[in-house]
Amino acid sequence: MEWFLELNTEDQEFVKQLVLSSGSLKQLAKIYDVSYPTVRTRLNMVIQTINLIDSKQANSFEGRIMKMVIAEKISLDVAKEIISDYREANK
């Protein structure tokens, strides 16, 4: 869920409103008082941002460790410890 934290505040709020409107872009357009195409464009931009964040994380050391957790090669607790040690060593 680190991708969410890397979004700017406005994009985080947009994602929150999208979830609260049950994914309805039509409802989201009403909330923001803009047209449906404007909301769709904004959503596409947020999607691109998330994809960029994911690709950076996937290629990072931490991303590779998390892939090992997903593949059940290591436990989440072990992954957290490895990442914590890595961050400490790279300060």
Coordinates of C-alpha atoms in Angstrom, one line a residue:
M1 CA 0.0 0.0 0.0
E2 CA 3.0 2.2 -0.2
W3 CA 1.9 3.5 -3.6
F4 CA -1.0 5.3 -1.9
L5 CA 1.4 7.1 0.5
E6 CA 3.5 8.2 -2.5
L7 CA 0.5 9.9 -4.2
N8 CA 0.1 13.6 -3.6
T9 CA -2.6 14.8 -1.2
E10 CA -5.0 15.7 -4.0
D11 CA -4.7 12.3 -5.6
Q12 CA -5.1 10.5 -2.3
E13 CA -8.4 12.5 -1.8
F14 CA -9.5 11.6 -5.3
V15 CA -8.9 7.9 -4.7
K16 CA -10.8 8.2 -1.4
Q17 CA -13.8 9.9 -3.0
L18 CA -13.7 7.3 -5.8
V19 CA -14.0 4.5 -3.2
L20 CA -16.7 6.3 -1.2
S21 CA -18.7 6.8 -4.4
S22 CA -18.5 3.0 -5.0
G23 CA -16.3 3.5 -8.1
S24 CA -18.9 5.6 -9.9
L25 CA -17.2 8.1 -12.1
K26 CA -20.6 9.7 -12.7
Q27 CA -21.1 10.2 -9.0
L28 CA -17.5 11.5 -8.7
A29 CA -18.2 14.1 -11.4
K30 CA -21.1 15.3 -9.3
I31 CA -18.9 15.5 -6.2
Y32 CA -16.3 17.6 -7.9
D33 CA -18.8 19.5 -10.0
V34 CA -17.0 18.6 -13.3
S35 CA -17.9 16.6 -16.4
Y36 CA -17.5 12.9 -16.7
P37 CA -14.6 13.2 -19.2
T38 CA -12.8 15.4 -16.8
V39 CA -13.1 12.8 -14.0
R40 CA -12.0 10.1 -16.5
T41 CA -8.9 12.1 -17.5
R42 CA -8.0 12.6 -13.9
L43 CA -8.5 8.9 -13.1
N44 CA -6.2 8.0 -16.1
M45 CA -3.5 10.4 -14.7
V46 CA -3.8 8.8 -11.2
I47 CA -3.6 5.3 -12.8
Q48 CA -0.4 6.3 -14.7
T49 CA 1.1 7.7 -11.5
I50 CA 0.4 4.5 -9.6
N51 CA 1.8 2.4 -12.5
L52 CA 5.0 4.5 -12.4
I53 CA 5.3 4.1 -8.6
D54 CA 4.7 0.4 -8.9
S55 CA 7.4 0.0 -11.6
K56 CA 9.9 1.9 -9.5
Q57 CA 9.0 -0.2 -6.4
A58 CA 9.2 -3.5 -8.4
N59 CA 12.7 -2.7 -9.5
S60 CA 13.9 -1.6 -6.1
F61 CA 15.5 -3.8 -3.5
E62 CA 12.4 -3.4 -1.3
G63 CA 10.1 -4.3 -4.2
R64 CA 12.0 -7.5 -4.9
I65 CA 11.8 -8.4 -1.2
M66 CA 8.0 -7.9 -1.3
K67 CA 7.7 -10.0 -4.4
M68 CA 9.3 -12.8 -2.4
V69 CA 6.6 -12.4 0.3
I70 CA 3.9 -12.6 -2.4
A71 CA 5.5 -15.7 -3.8
E72 CA 5.6 -17.1 -0.2
K73 CA 9.4 -17.5 -0.3
I74 CA 9.8 -15.5 2.9
S75 CA 7.4 -14.4 5.6
L76 CA 6.2 -10.8 5.9
D77 CA 7.9 -10.5 9.3
V78 CA 11.2 -11.6 7.8
A79 CA 10.7 -9.1 4.9
K80 CA 10.1 -6.3 7.3
E81 CA 13.2 -7.1 9.2
I82 CA 15.3 -7.3 6.0
I83 CA 13.9 -4.0 4.8
S84 CA 14.4 -2.3 8.1
D85 CA 18.0 -3.5 8.2
Y86 CA 18.5 -2.3 4.6
R87 CA 17.1 1.1 5.4
E88 CA 19.3 1.5 8.5
A89 CA 22.4 0.5 6.6
N90 CA 21.7 2.9 3.8
K91 CA 21.1 6.0 5.9

